[in-house]
Coordinates of C-alpha atoms and ligand atoms in Angstrom, one line a residue:
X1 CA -11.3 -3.0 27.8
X2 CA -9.4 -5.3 25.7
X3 CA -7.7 -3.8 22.3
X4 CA -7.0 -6.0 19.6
X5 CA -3.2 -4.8 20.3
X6 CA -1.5 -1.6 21.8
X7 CA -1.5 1.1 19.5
X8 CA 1.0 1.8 17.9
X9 CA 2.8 -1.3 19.3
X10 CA 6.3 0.0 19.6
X11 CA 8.4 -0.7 16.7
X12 CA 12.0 -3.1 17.0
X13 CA 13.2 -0.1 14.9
X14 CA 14.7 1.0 18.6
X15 CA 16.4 -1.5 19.4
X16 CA 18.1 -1.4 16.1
X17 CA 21.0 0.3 16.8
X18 CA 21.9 -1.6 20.0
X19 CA 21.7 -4.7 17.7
X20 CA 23.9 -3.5 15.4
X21 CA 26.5 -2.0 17.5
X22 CA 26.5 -4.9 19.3
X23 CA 26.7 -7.4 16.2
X24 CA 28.8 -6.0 13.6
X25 CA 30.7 -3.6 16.6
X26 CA 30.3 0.3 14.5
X27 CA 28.1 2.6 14.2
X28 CA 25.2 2.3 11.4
X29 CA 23.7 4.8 9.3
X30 CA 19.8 4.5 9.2
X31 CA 17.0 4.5 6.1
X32 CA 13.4 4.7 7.2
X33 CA 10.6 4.2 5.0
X34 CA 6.9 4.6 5.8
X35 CA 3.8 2.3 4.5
X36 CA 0.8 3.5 3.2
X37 CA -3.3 3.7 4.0
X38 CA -5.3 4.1 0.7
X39 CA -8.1 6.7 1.9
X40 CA -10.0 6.0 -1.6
X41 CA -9.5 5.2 -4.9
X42 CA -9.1 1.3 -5.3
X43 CA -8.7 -0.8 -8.3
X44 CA -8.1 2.2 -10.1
X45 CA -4.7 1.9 -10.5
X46 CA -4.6 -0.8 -13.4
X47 CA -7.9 1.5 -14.9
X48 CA -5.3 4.3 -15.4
X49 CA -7.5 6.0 -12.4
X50 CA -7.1 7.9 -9.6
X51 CA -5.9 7.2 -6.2
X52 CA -5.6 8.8 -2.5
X53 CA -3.3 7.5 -0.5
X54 CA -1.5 8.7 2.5
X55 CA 2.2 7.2 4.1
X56 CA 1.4 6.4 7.2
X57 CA 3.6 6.6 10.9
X58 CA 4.1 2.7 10.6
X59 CA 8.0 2.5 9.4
X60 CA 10.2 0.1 8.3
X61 CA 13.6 0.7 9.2
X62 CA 16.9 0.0 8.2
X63 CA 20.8 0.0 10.1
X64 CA 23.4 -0.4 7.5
X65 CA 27.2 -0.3 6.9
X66 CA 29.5 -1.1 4.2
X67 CA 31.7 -3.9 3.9
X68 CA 35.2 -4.9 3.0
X69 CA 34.3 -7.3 0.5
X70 CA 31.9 -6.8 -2.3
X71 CA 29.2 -9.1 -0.3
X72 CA 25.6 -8.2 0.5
X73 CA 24.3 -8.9 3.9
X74 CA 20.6 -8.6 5.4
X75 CA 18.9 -9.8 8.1
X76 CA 14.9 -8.6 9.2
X77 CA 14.7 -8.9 13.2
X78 CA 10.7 -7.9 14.3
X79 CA 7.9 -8.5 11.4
X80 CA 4.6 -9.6 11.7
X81 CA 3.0 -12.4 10.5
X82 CA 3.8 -14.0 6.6
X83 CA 7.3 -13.6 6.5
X84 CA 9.0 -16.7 5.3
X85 CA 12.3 -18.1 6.6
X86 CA 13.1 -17.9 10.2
X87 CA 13.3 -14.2 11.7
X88 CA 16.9 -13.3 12.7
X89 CA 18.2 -15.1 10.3
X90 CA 21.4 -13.5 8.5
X91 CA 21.0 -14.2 4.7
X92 CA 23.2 -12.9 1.8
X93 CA 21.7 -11.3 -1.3
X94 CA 22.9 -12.8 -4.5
X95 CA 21.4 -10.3 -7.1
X96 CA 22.9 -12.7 -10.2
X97 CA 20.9 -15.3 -9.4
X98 CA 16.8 -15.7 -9.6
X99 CA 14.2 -15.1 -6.7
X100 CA 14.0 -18.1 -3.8
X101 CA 10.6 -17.2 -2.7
X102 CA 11.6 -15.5 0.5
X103 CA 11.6 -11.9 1.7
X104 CA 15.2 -11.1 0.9
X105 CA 13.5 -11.4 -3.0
X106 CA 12.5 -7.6 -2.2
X107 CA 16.0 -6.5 -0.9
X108 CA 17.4 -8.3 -4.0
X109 CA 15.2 -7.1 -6.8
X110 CA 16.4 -3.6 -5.4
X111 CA 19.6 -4.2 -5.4
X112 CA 19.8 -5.8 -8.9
X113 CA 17.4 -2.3 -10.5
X114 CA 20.2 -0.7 -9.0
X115 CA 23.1 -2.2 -10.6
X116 CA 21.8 -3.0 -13.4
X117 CA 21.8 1.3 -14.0
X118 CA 24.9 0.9 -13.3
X119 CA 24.8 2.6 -9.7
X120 CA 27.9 1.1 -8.0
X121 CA 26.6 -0.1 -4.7
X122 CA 29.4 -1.5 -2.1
X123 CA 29.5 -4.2 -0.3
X124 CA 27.1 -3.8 3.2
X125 CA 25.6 -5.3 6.3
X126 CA 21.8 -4.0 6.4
X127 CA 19.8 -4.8 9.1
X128 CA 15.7 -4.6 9.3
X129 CA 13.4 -3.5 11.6
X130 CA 9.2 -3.0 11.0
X131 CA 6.5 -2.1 12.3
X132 CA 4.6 -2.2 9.2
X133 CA 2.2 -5.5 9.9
X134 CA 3.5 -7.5 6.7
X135 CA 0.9 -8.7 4.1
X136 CA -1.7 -7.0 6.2
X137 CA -2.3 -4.5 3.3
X138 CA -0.2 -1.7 4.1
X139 CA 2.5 -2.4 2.2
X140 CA 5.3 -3.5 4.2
X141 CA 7.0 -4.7 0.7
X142 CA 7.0 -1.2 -0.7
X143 CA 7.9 0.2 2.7
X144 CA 10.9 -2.4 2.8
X145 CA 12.2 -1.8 -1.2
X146 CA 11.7 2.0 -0.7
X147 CA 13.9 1.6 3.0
X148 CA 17.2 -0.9 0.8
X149 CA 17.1 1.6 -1.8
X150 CA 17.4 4.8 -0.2
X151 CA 20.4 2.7 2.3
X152 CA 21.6 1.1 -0.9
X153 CA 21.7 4.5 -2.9
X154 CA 23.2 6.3 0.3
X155 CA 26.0 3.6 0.3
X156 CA 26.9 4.3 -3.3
X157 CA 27.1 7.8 -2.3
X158 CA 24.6 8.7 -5.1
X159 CA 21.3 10.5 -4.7
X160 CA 17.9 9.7 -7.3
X161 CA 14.8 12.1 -6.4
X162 CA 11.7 10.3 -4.7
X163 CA 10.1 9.4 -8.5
X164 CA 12.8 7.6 -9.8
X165 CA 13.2 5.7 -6.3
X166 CA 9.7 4.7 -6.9
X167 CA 9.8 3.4 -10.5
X168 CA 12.8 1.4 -9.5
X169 CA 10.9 -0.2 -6.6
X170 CA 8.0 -1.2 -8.5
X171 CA 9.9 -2.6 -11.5
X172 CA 12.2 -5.0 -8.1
X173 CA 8.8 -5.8 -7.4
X174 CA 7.1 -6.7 -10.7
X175 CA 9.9 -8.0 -12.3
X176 CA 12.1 -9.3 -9.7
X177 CA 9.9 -10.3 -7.4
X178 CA 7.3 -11.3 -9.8
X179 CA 4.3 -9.1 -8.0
X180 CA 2.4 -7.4 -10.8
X181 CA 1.8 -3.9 -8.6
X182 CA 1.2 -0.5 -9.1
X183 CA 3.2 2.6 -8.5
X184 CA 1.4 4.2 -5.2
X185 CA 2.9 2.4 -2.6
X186 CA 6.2 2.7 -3.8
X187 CA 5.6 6.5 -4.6
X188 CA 3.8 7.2 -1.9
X189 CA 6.4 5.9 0.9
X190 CA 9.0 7.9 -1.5
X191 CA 6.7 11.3 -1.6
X192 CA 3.8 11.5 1.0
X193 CA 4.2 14.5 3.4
X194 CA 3.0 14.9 7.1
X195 CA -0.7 16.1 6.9
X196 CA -1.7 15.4 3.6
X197 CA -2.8 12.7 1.3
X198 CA -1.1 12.8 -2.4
X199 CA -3.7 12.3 -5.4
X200 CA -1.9 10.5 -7.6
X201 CA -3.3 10.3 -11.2
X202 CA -2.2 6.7 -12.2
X203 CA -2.3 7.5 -15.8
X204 CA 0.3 10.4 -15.8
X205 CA 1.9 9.4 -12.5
X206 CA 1.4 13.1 -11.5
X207 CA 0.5 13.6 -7.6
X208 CA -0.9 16.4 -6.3
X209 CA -1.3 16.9 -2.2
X210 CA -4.3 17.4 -0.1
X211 CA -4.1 18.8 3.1
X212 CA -6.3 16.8 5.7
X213 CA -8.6 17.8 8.2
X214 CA -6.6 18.4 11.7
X215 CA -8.2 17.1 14.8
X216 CA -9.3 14.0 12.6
X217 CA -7.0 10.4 12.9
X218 CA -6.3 8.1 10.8
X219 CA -7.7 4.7 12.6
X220 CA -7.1 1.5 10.6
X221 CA -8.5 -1.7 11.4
X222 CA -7.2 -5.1 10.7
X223 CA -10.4 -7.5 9.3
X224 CA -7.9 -10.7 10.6
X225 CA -8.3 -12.2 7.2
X226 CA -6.3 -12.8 4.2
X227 CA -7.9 -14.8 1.7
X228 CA -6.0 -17.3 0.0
X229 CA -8.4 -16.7 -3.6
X230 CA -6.9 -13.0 -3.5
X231 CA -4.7 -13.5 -6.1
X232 CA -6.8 -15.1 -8.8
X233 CA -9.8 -13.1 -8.4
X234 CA -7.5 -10.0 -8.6
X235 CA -6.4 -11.5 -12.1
X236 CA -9.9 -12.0 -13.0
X237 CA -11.3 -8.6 -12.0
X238 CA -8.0 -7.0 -14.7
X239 CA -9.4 -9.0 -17.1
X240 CA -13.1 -8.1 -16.7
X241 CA -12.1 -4.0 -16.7
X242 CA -10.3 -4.6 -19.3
X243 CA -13.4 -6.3 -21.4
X244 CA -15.4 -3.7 -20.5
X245 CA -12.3 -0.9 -21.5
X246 CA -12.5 -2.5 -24.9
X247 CA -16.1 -2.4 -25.4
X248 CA -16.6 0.8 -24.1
X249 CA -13.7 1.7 -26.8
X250 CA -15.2 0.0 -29.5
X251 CA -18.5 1.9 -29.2
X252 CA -16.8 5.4 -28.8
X253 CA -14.8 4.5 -31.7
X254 CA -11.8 5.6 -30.4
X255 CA -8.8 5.3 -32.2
X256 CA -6.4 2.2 -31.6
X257 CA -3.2 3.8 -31.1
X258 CA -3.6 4.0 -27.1
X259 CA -4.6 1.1 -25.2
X260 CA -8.6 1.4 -23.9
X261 CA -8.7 2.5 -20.9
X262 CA -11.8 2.7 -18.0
X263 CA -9.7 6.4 -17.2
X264 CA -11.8 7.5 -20.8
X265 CA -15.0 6.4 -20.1
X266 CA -17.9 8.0 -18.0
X267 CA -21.2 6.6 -15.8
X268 CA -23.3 7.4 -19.0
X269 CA -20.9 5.4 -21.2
X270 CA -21.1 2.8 -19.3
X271 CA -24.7 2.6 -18.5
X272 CA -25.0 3.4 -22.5
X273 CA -22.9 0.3 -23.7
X274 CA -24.7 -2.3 -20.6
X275 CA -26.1 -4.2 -23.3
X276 CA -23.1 -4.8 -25.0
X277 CA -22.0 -5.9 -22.0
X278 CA -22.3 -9.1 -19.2
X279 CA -23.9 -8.3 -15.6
X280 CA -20.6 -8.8 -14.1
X281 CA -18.5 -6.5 -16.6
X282 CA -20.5 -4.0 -16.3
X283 CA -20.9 -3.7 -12.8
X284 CA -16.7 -3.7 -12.3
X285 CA -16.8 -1.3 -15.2
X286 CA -19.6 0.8 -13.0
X287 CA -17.3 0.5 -9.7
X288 CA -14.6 2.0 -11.6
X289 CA -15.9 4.9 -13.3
X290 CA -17.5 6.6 -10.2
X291 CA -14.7 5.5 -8.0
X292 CA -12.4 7.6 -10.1
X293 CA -15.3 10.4 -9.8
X294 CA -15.4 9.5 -6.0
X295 CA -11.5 10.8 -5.6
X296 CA -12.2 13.7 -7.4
X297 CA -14.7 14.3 -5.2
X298 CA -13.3 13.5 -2.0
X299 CA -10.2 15.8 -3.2
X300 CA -12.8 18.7 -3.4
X301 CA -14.7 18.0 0.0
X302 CA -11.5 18.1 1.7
X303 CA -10.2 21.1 0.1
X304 CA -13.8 23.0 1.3
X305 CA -13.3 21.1 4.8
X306 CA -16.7 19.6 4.0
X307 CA -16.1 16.3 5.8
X308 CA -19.4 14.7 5.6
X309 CA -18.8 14.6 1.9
X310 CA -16.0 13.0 2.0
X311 CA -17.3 10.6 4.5
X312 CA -20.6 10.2 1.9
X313 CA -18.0 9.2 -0.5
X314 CA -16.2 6.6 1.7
X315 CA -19.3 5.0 2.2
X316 CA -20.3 4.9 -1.5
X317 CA -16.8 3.4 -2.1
X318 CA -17.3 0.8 0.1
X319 CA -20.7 -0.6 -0.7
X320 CA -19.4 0.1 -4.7
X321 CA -16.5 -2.6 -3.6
X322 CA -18.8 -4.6 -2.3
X323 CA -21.9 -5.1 -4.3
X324 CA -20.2 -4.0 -7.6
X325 CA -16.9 -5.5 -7.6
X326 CA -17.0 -8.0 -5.3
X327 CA -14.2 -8.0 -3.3
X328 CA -15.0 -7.3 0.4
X329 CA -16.2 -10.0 2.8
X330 CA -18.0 -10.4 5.8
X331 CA -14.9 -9.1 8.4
X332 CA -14.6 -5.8 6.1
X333 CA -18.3 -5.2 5.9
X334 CA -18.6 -5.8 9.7
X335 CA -16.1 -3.4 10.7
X336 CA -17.3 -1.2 8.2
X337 CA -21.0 -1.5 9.8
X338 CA -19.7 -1.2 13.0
X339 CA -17.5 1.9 12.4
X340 CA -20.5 4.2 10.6
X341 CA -22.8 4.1 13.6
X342 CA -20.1 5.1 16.1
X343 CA -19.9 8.7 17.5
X344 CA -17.3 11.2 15.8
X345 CA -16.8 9.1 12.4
X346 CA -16.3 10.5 9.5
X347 CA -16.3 8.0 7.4
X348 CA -15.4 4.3 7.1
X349 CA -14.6 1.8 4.2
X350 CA -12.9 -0.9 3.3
X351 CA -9.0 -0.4 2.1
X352 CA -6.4 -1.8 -0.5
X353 CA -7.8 -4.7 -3.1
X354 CA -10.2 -6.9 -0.5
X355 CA -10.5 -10.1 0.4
X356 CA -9.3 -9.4 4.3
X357 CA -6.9 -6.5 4.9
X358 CA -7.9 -3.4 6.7
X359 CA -10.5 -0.6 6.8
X360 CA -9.6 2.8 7.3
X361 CA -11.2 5.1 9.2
X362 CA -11.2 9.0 9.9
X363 CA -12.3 9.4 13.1
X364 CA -12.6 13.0 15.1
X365 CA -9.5 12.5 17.9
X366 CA -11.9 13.3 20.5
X367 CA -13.4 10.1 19.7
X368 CA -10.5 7.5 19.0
X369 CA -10.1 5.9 22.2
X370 CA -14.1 5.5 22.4
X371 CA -14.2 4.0 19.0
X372 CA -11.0 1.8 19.4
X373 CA -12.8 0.6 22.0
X374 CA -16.1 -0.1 20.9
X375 CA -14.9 -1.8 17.6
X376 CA -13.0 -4.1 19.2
X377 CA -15.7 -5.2 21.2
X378 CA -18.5 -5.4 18.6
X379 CA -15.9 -7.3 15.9
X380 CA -14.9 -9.5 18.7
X381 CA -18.7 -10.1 19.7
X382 CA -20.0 -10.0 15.8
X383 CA -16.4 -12.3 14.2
X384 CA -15.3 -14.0 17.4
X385 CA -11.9 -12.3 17.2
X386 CA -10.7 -8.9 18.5
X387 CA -9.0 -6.9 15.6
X388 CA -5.7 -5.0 15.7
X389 CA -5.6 -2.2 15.2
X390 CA -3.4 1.4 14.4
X391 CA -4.1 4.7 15.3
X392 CA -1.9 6.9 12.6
X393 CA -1.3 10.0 11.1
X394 CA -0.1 11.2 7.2
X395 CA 3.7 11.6 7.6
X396 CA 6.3 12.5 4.9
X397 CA 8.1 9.8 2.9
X398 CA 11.4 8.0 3.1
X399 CA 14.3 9.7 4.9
X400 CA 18.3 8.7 5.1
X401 CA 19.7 9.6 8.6
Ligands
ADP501 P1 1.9 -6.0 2.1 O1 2.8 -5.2 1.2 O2 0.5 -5.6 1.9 O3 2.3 -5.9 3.5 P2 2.9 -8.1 0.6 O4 2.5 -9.6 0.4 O5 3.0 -7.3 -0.6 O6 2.0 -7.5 1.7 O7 4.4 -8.1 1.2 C1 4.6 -8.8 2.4 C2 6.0 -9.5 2.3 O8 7.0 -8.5 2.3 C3 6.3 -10.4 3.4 O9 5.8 -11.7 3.2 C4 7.8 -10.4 3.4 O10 8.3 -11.3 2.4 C5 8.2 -9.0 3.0 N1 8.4 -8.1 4.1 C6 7.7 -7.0 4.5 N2 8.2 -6.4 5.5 C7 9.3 -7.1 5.9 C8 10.3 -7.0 6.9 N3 10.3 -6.0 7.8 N4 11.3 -8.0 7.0 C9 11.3 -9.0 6.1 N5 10.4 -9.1 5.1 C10 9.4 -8.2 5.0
MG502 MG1 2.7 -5.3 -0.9

């Protein structure tokens, strides 16, 4: 039975070492930083919402050394598809000058957060290896800021807790790399912990963690698609929360000292104001309301071990993404089709802001081959092409060896 792709594909991470030995002729030191499954909770994280995610055993890696001179070094051997520049390619980080548009921007932002709070960070060779699929919705970029900083901090002989790693990733990535993102993928890869998911309250940036179900995997499934409209229609679906946020504040009469916020606002407000209110903006501000109510409830299920709750949930999440906020498509809701009617399922949905990406499933491990199976053949059959796929598990966060 043909898989998409081996499991678990095995990383270049391995070879790393022998690379660099070979290469640059010392021993290196080693940073690894995990990416992340959102299990749900999406397009919350602008809404000042609620989130689930979970680091994943998908790693990027890095080897690193120090250097005479005060010159920055990189080079990224084994990454998936998107990656621009030619792999292999040695390239020097110039953190005075602006982003080029390539993937060192990422090591780069990192490195300029870093000296610009004055963290002395020496000159160094670093040298990356993934096997987090890049721009396949996993977040590979937060797995590979999360990976420089903990080598660059380690270089500079300083230590930051996994927060303040986190907040110094995103603001590489917003500011430097120009990518307006959240903090859970940074966080997460900073924080998660081996069998568990971390709510993470996007409002307060306090995380709390959730055990998960043992004898239940983590299966995520590549939809083969990444749309090119991604970008704008993520734009355009900020803009119509946030029309709803200030209609929804208007007719609370809440104060205008904080900024209005879908985090404030409940199903009957919502439903309450829908004349105030286009089709469209109120069925984004509807997605958003009971998906933060849907964490919240997953959070409990899984704390009660009630699993067809939280599968109930993952379901309502993903027809909520679809019909209300628009932003699945015909690869996601096929898999996700495909997944619910297969033996030893918990639950399926789609996963990270749509348009392509992955779904995630929790399947019973019993039933993982069976199911990797079978949804590789009915995707193939229904799409025409096979899907990869990644049979994980919740690890803990970033680590310096
Ligand atoms: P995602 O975070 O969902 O994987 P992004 O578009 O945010 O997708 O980030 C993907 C980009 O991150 C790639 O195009 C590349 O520039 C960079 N990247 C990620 N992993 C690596 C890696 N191992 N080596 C080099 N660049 C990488
Ligand atoms: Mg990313």
């Amino acid at each position: 039975m043909p898989l998409g792709r081996p499991v678990n594909e095995a990383s270049g991470a391995r070879a790393l070492r022998e690379h660099f030995r070979r290469r640059h002729g010392r021993e290196p030191r080693f940073a690894h930083a995990p990416g992340r499954v959102n299990l749900i909770g999406e397009h919350t994280d602008y809404n000042d919402g609620f989130a689930l995610p979970v680091a994943i055993d998908l790693w990027t890696s890095v080897a690193f050394a120090p250097r005479e001179e005060a010159r920055w070094l990189v080079r990224s051997e084994s990454f998936a598809i998107g990656v621009e520049g030619a792999p292999g390619d040695q390239v020097e980080l110039r953190p005075d000058e602006g982003p080029r548009v390539h993937w060192s921007d990422y090591p780069t932002g990192v490195l300029r957060m870093l000296l610009e709070t004055g963290v002395r960070v020496p000159g160094a060779t670093l040298e990356f290896a993934s096997d987090v699929p890049a721009g396949a919705g996993l977040s590979s970029s937060a797995a590979l800021e999360v990976a420089t900083a903990n080598a660059l901090l380690a270089l500079a002989g300083e230590e930051r807790d996994g927060a303040e790693i986190a907040l110094l990733c995103q603001r590489a990535e917003n500011e430097f790399v120009g990518m307006r993102c959240g903090i859970m993928d940074q966080l997460v890869s900073c924080l998660g912990r081996a069998g568990e998911a971390m709510l993470l309250d996007c409002r307060t940036r306090a995380v709390r963690f959730v055990p998960l179900p043992t004898g239940v995997d983590l299966v995520i499934v590549s939809s083969m698609v990444r749309h090119a409209l991604a970008a704008g229609e993520y734009n355009a679906r900020r803009s119509e929360c946030e029309e709803a946020a200030r209609i929804l504040a208007e007719e609370a009469g809440r104060d205008a000292s904080r900024p209005p916020s879908l985090r404030d606002a409940t199903l009957a407000d919502v439903e309450h104001s829908r004349s105030r209110m286009t089709d469209r903006v109120f069925r984004r501000a509807r997605h958003v309301v009971t998906e933060n109510e849907r964490v919240l409830e997953t959070v409990e299920a899984l704390a009660v071990g009630d699993l067809e709750r939280v599968g109930g949930a993952m379901a309502r999440s993903h027809a909520s993404l679809r019909d209300d906020f628009e932003v699945s498509c015909r690869e996601l809701d096929s898999l996700v089709e495909i997944a619910s009617s297969e033996p030893g399922v918990v639950g399926a949905r789609m996963t990270g802001g749509g348009f392509g990406g992955c779904t995630v499933n929790l399947v019973r491990s019993a039933s993982t081959r069976s199911f990797c199976e079978a949804v590789c053949e009915r995707q193939a059959a229904a799409t025409g092409q096979a899907p990869d796929l990644w049979v994980t598990s919740a690890v803990s966060g970033a680590r310096v060896e």
